[in-house]
Short mmCIF file of C-alpha atoms in Angstrom, two decimals:
data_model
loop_
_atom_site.label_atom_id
_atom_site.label_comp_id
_atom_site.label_asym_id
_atom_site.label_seq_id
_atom_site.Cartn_x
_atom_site.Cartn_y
_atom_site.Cartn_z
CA UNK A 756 22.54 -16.81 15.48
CA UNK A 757 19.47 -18.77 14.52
CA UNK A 758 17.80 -15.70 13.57
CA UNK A 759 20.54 -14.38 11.43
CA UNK A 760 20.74 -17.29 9.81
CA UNK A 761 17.02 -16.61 8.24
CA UNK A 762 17.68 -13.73 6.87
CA UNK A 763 18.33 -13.45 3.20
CA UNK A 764 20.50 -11.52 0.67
CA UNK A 765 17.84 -8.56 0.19
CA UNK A 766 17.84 -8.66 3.86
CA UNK A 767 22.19 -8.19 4.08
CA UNK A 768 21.70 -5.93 0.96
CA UNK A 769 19.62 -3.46 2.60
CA UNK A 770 21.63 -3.91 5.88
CA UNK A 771 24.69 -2.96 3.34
CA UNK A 772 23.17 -0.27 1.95
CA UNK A 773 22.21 1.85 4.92
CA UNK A 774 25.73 1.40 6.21
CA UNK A 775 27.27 2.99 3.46
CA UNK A 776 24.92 5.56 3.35
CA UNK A 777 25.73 6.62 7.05
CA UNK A 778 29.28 6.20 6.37
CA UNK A 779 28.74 8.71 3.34
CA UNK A 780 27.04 11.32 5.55
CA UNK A 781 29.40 11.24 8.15
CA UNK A 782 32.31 11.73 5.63
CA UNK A 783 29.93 14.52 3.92
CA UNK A 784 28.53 16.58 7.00
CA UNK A 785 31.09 15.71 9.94
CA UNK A 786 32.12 19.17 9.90
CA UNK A 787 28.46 20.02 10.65
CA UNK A 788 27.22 17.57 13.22
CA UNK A 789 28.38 17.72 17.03
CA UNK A 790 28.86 14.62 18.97
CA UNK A 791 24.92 14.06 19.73
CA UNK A 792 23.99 14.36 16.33
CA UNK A 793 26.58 11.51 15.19
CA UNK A 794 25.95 9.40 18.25
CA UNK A 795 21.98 9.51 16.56
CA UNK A 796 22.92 9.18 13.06
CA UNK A 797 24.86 5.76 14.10
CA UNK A 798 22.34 4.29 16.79
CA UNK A 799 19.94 5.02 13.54
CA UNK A 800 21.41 2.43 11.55
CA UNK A 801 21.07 -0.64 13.35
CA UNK A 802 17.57 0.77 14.48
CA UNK A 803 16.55 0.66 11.01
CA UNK A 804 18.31 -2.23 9.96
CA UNK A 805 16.63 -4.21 12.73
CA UNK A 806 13.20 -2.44 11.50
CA UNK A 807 14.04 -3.24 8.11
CA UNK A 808 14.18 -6.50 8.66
CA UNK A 809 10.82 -7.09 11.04
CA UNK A 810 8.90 -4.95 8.55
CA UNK A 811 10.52 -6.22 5.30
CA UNK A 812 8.55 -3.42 2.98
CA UNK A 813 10.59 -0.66 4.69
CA UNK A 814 13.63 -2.74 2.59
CA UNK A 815 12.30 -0.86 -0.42
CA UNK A 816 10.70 2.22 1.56
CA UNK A 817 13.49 3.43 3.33
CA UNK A 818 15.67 3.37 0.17
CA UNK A 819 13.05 5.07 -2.17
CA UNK A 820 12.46 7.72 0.87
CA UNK A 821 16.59 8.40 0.34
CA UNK A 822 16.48 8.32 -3.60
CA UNK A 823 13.79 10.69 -3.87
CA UNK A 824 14.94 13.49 -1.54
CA UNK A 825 18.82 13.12 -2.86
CA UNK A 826 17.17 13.74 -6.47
CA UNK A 827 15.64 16.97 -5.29
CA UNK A 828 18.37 18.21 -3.48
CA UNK A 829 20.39 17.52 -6.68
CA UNK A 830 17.19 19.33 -8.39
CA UNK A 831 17.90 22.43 -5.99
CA UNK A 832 21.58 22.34 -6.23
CA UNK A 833 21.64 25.14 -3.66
CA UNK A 834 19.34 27.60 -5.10
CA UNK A 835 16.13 27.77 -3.57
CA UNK A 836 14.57 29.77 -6.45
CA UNK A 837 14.67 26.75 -8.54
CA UNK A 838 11.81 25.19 -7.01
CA UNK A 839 9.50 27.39 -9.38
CA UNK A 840 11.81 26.61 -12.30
CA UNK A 841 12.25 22.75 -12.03
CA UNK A 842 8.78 20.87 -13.27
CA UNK A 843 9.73 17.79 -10.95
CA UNK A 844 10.39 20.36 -7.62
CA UNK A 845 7.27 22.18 -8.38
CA UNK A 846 5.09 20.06 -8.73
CA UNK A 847 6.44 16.62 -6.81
CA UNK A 848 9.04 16.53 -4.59
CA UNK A 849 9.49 20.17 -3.32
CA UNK A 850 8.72 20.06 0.28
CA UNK A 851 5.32 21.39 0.26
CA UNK A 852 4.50 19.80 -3.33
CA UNK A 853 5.18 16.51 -1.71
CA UNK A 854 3.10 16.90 1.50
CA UNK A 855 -0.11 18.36 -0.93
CA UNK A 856 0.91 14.99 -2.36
CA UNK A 857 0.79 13.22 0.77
CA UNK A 858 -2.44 14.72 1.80
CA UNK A 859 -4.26 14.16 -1.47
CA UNK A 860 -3.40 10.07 -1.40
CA UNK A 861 -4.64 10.23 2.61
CA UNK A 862 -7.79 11.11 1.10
CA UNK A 863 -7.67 8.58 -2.03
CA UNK A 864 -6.10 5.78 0.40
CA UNK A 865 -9.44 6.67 2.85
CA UNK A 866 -11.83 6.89 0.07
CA UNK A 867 -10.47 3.31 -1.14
CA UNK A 868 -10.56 1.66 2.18
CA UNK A 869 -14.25 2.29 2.73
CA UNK A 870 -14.97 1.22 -1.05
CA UNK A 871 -13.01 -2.09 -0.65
CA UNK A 872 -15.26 -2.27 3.17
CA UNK A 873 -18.50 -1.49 2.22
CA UNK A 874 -18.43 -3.31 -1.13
CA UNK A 875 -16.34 -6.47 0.18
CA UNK A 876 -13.79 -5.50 -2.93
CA UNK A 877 -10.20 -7.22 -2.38
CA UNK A 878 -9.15 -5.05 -5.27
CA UNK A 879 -10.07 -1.73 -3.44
CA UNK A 880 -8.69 -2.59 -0.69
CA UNK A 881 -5.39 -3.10 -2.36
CA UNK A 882 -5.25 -0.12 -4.37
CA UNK A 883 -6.19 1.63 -0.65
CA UNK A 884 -2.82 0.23 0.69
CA UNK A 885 -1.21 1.25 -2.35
CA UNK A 886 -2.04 4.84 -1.64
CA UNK A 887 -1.00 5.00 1.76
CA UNK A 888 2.25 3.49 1.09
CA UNK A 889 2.81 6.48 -1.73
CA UNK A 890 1.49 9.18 0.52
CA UNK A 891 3.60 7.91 3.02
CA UNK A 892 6.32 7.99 0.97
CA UNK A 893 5.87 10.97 -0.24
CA UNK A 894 5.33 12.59 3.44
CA UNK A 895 8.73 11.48 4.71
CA UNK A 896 10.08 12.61 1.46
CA UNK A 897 8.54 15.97 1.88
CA UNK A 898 9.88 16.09 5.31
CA UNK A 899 13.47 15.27 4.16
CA UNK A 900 13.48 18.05 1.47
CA UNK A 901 12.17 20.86 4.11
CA UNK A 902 15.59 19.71 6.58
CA UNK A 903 17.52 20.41 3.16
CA UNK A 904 15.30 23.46 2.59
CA UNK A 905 15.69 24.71 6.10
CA UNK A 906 19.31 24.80 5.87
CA UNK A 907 19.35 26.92 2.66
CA UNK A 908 17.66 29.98 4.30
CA UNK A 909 20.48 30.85 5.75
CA UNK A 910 23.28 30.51 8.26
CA UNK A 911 22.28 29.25 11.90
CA UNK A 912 18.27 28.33 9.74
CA UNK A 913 19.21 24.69 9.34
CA UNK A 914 16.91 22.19 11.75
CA UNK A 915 14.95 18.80 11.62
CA UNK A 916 10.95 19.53 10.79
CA UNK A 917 9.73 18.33 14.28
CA UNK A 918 9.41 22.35 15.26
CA UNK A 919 5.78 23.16 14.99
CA UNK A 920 2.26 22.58 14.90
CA UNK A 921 2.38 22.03 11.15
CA UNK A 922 5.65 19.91 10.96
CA UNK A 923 4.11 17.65 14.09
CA UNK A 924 1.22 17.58 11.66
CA UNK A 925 2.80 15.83 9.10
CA UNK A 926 5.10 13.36 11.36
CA UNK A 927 1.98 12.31 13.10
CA UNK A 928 0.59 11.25 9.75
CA UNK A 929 3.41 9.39 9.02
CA UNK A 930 4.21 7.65 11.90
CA UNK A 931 0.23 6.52 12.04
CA UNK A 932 0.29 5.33 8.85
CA UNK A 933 3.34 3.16 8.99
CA UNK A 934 2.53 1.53 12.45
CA UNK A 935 -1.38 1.05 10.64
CA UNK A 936 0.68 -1.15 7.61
CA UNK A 937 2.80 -2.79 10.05
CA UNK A 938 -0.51 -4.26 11.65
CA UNK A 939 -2.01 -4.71 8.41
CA UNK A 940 0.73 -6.81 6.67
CA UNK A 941 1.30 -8.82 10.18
CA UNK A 942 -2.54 -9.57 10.49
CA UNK A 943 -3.17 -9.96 6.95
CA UNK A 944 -6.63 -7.55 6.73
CA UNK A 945 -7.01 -4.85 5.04
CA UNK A 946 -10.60 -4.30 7.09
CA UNK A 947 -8.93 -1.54 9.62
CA UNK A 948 -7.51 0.54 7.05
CA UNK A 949 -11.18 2.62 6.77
CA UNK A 950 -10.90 3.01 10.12
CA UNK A 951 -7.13 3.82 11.04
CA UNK A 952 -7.32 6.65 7.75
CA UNK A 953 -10.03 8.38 9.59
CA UNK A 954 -8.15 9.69 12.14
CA UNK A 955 -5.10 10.34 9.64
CA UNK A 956 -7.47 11.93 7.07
CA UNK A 957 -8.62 14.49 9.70
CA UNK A 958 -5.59 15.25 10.72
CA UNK A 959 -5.21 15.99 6.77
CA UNK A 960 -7.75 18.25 7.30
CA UNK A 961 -6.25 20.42 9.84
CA UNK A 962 -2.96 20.52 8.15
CA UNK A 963 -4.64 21.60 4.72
CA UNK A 964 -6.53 24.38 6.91
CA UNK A 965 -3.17 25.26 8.91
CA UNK A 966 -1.29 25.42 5.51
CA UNK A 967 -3.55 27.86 3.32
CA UNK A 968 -5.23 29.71 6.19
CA UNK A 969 -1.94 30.52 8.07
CA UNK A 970 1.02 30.26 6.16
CA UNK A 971 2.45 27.21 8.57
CA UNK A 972 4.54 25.64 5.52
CA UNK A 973 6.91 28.89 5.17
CA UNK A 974 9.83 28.04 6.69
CA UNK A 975 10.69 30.55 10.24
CA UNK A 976 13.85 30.69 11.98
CA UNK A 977 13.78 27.99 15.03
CA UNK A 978 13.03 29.69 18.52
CA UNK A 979 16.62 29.60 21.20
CA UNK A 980 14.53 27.08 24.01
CA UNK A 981 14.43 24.36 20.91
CA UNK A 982 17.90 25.08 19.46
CA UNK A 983 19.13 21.44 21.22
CA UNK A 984 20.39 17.86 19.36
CA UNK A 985 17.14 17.18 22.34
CA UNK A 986 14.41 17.50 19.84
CA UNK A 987 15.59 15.24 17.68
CA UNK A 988 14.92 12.58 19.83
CA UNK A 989 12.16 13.59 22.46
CA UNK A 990 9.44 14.92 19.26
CA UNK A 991 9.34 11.54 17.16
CA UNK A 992 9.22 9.19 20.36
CA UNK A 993 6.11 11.52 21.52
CA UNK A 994 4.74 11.02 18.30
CA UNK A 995 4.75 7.36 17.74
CA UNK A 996 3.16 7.30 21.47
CA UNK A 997 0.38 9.44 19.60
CA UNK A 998 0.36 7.54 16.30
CA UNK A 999 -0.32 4.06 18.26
CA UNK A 1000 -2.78 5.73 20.94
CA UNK A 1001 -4.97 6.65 17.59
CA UNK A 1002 -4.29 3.41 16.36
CA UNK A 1003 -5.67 2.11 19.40
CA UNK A 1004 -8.67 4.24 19.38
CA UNK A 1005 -9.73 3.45 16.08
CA UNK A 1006 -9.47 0.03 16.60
CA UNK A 1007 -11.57 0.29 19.69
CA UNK A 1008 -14.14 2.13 17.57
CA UNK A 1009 -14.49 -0.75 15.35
CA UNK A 1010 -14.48 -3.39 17.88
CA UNK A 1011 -17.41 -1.37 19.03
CA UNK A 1012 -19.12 -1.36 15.97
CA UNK A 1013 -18.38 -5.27 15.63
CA UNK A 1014 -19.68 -6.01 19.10
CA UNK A 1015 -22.91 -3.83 18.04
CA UNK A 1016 -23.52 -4.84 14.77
CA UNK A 1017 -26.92 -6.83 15.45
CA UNK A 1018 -28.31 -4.59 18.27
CA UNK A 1019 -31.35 -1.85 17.72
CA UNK A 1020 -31.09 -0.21 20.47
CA UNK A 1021 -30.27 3.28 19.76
CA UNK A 1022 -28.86 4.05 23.40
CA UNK A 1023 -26.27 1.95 22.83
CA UNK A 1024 -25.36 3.22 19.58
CA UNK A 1025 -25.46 6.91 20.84
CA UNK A 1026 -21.98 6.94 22.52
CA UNK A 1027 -20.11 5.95 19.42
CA UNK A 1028 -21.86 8.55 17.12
CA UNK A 1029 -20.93 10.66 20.16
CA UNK A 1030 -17.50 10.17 20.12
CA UNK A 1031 -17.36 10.60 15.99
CA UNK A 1032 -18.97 14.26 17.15
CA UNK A 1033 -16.35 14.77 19.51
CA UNK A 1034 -13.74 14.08 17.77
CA UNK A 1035 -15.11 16.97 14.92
CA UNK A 1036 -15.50 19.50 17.66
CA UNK A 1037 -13.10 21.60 15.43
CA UNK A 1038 -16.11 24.58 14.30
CA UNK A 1039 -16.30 25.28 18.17
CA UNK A 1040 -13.17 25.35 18.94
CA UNK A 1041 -11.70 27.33 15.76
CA UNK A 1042 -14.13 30.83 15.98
CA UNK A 1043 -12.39 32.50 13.07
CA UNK A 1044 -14.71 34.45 10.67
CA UNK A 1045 -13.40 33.72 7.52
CA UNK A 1046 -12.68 29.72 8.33
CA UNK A 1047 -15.89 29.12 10.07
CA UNK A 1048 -17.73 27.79 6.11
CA UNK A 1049 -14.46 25.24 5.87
CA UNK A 1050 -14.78 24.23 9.69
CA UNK A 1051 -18.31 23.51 9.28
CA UNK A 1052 -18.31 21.57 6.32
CA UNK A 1053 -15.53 19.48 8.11
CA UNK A 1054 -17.51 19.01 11.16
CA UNK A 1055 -20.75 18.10 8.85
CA UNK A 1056 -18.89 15.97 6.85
CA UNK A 1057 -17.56 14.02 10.46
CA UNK A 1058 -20.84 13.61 11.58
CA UNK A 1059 -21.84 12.26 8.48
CA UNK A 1060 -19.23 9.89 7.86
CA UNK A 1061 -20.24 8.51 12.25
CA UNK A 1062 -23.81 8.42 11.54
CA UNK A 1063 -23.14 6.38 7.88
CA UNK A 1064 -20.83 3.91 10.03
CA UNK A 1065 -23.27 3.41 12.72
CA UNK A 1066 -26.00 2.52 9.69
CA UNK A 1067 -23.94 -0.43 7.90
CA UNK A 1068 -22.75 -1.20 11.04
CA UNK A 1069 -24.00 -4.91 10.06
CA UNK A 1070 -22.11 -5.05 6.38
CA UNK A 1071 -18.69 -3.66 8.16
CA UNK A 1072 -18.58 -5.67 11.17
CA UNK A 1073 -18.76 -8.77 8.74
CA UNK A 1074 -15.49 -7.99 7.63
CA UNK A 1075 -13.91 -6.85 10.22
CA UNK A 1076 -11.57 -9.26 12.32
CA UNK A 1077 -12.66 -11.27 15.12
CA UNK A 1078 -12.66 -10.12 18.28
CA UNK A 1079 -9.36 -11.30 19.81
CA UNK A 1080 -7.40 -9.99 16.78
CA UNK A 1081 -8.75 -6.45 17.48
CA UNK A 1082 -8.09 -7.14 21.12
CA UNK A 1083 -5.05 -7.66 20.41
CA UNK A 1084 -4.09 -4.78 18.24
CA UNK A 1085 -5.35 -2.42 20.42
CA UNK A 1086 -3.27 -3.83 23.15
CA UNK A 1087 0.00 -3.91 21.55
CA UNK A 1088 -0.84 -0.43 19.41
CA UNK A 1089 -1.31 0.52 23.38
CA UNK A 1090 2.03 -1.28 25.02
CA UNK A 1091 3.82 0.56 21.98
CA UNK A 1092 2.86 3.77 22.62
CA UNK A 1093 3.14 3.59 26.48
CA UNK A 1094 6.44 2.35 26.17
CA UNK A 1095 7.54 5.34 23.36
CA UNK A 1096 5.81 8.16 25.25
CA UNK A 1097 7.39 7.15 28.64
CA UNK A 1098 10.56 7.69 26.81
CA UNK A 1099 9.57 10.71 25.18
CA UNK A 1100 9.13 12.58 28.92
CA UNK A 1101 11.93 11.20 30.43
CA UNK A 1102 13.89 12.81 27.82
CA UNK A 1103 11.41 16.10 27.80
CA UNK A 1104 12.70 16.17 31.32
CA UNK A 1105 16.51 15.93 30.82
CA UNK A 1106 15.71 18.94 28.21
CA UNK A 1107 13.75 20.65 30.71
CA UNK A 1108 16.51 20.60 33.10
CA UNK A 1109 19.26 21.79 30.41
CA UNK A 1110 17.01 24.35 29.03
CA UNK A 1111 15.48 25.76 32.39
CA UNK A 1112 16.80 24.18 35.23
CA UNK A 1113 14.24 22.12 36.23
CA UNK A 1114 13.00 18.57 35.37
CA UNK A 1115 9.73 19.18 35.82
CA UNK A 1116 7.76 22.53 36.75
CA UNK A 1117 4.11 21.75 36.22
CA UNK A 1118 3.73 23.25 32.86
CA UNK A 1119 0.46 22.44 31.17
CA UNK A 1120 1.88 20.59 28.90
CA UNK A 1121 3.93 18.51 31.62
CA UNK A 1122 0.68 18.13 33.29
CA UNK A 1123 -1.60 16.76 30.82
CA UNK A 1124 1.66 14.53 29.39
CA UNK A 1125 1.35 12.73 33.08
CA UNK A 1126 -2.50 12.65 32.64
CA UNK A 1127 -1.80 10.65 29.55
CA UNK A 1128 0.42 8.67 30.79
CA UNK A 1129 -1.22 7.43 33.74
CA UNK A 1130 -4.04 7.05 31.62
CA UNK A 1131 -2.22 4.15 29.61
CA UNK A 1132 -0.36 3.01 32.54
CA UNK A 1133 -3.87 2.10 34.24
CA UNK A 1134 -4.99 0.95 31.23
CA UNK A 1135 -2.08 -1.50 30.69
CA UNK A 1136 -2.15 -1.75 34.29
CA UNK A 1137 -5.59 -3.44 34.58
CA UNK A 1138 -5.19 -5.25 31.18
CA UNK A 1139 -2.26 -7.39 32.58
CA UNK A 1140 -3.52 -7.72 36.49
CA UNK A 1141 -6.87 -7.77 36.11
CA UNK A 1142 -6.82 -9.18 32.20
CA UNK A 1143 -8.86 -6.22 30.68
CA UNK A 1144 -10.67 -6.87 27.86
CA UNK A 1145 -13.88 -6.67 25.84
CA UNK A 1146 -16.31 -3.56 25.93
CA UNK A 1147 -14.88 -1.30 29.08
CA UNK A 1148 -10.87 -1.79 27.49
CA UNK A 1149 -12.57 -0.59 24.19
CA UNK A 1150 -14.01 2.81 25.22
CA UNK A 1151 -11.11 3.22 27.68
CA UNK A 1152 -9.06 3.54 24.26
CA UNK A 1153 -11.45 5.91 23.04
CA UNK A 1154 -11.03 7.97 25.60
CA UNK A 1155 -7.74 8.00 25.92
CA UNK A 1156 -7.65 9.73 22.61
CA UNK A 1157 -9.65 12.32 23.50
CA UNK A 1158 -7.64 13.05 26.55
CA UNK A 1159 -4.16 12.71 24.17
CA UNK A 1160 -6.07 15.08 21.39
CA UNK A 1161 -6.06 17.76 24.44
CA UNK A 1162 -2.71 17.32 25.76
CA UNK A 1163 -1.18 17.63 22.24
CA UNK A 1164 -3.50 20.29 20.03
CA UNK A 1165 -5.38 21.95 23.21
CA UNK A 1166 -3.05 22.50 25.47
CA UNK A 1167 -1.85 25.02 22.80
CA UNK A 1168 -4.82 26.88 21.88
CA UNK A 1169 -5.79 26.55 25.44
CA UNK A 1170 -3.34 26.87 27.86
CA UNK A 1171 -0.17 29.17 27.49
CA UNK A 1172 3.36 27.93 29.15
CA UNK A 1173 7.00 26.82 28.40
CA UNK A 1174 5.53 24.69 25.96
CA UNK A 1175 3.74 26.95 23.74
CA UNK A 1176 5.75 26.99 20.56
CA UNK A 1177 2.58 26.22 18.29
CA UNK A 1178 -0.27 28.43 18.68
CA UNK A 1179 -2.89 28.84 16.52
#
């Protein structure tokens, strides 16, 4: 009762609003949902209610996020073809205009941070978190328009976009990016942002390759093994587990830089411009004739961007939080994730066993998903028995996002199984 009693009226009005928003959609698509899918639509309500009120910029994000994709739908009104004849679906809030949108602010919002680091500019550093609220906005947007899309193509076409490599893309994005502001508004700095947008930026990167190199933004019919009300729950909690694992990373990677800021020794430098390499590892991994000049440049343009971090490692780590606040972030980005991705594989394996029998089978996939996981849970393990902390918990997290990378982009170039819907 105490707590409800400090809420205020925006807080109620937002509360209000969702509720009659769900009540609308149930009244609109009843007819279209089974029982699942409206036992999810109404546990999402109070979910994001509760968020809503913890986070309180989602209050104005969640609603904009609804306005937007109800004006394009309206835009559409049914007819696909109109997305080359309407100005505002062609260029903003068609599906695909929106994520270019979303991809193009990553950069800006990146660009921004670095300025506002490097240059000790408050008013950079705004306008940075200005830009990753609109291309985050404008991600879940695009998201929400390709569900409408989806269902246009066609009878049976309908799904949520958590199918495929370059859906995944996109959520993982988003779900980084909001758990990043979350951390920034709660610990008041701004000095992270650089480092969180890295990781988001080169996912950017692959997404922009995946888009115009492959096709991946046409919309395909959804294969029969993820036809189930199962992926609407099991894909997002995987992904925030990934979202606040790269968090956790990049946080580590600046604590690093912090902790290293005054040293000369190049020996100790080497393993963090090592793990900017091997994180850009991309040109070896992609042999494809005609992408190999846009792989390169990407990996150059990594290596650069380590090596130029390493050299003002003495103006950043000025700026950057003390110690126990990055400690802290990385644990609780860490505790998050652990806690989100050991609900995303108990559910994987109640949809194993409806889809083929089995809980588990040993799949790749299910294999490298228990690497990560008892990655984390030793992690977490030693970091509450042993009280973790400092240099050793900092390149643990670094490597535990090399070893997640693997389990959720190598695993499907690498290694073929049950899981691979997304191959490149």
């Amino acid at each position: 009762m105490m707590y409800l009693s400090r809420l205020n009226f925006k807080d109620w009005s937002y509360a209000g609003l969702l509720l009659v928003a769900a009540l609308l959609a149930f009244v609109q698509y009843a007819g279209k949902m089974n029982r699942y899918e409206e036992i999810i639509l109404a546990a999402c309500v109070p979910a994001t209610v509760w968020l809503g009120w913890q986070f309180k910029p989602l209050r104005w994000f969640v609603p904009a996020v609804g306005l937007l994709s109800l004006w394009a739908i309206q835009l559409y009104g049914g007819d696909l073809s109109r997305n080359t004849e309407s100005f505002w679906l062609k260029y903003f809030i068609a599906s695909q205009s929106a994520i270019l949108w979303m991809c193009a602010l990553y950069f800006l919002a990146t660009f921004m941070y670095w300025v506002g680091l490097i240059a000790r500019s408050n008013t950079a550093a705004q306008m940075a978190s200005w830009f990753t609220w609109a291309a985050t906005l404008m991600g879940f947007v695009g998201l929400m328009v390709r569900w409408y899309e989806s269902h246009q193509m066609g009878p049976g076409m309908g799904y949520i976009p958590v199918s495929n490599l370059y859906e995944v893309f996109v959520l993982f994005c988003l779900v980084t990016a909001l758990f990043y502001l979350y951390y920034e508004l709660k610990y008041e700095t701004r000095a992270l942002g650089g480092f969180v947008l890295l990781i988001i930026t080169a996912a950017v990167g692959f997404l922009l390759w995946y888009t115009f190199d492959r096709n991946a933004h046409e919309i395909q019919p959804l294969v029969p093994a993820l036809q189930s009300w199962w992926m609407k729950i099991h894909v997002p909690a995987n992904f925030i587990g990934y979202g606040t694992f790269s968090i956790a990373a990049m946080v580590a990677f600046a604590y690093l830089i912090k902790q290293n800021a005054e040293t000369s020794n190049w020996l100790k430098l080497a393993p963090l411009f090592v793990f900017g390499v091997l994180l850009a590892m991309e040109p070896l991994i992609f042999r494809f004739e005609k992408t190999s000049n846009y792989w390169m440049l990407y990996f150059a343009v990594a290596v650069t961007l380590s090596g130029a971090i390493i050299g003002f490692r003495r103006r950043i780590a000025a700026v950057l939080p003390d110690f126990e606040v990055l400690d802290d972030i990385m644990y609780k980005a860490i505790a998050v994730g652990f806690a989100f991705f050991t609900i995303a594989t108990i559910l994987g394996a109640l949809w194993a066993a409806e889809a083929w029998g089995a809980y588990w089978q040993w799949d790749p996939k299910e294999t490298w998903a228990l690497i990560v996981w008892l990655n984390y849970a030793a992690w977490l393990h030693l970091r509450l028995m042993k009280g973790l902390r400092g240099t050793l918990a900092a390149y643990w997290a670094l490597v535990g996002l090399l070893i997640t990378g693997f389990a959720f982009l190598g695993v499907n170039m690498f290694l073929s199984g049950l899981h691979s819907y997304g191959e490149l």
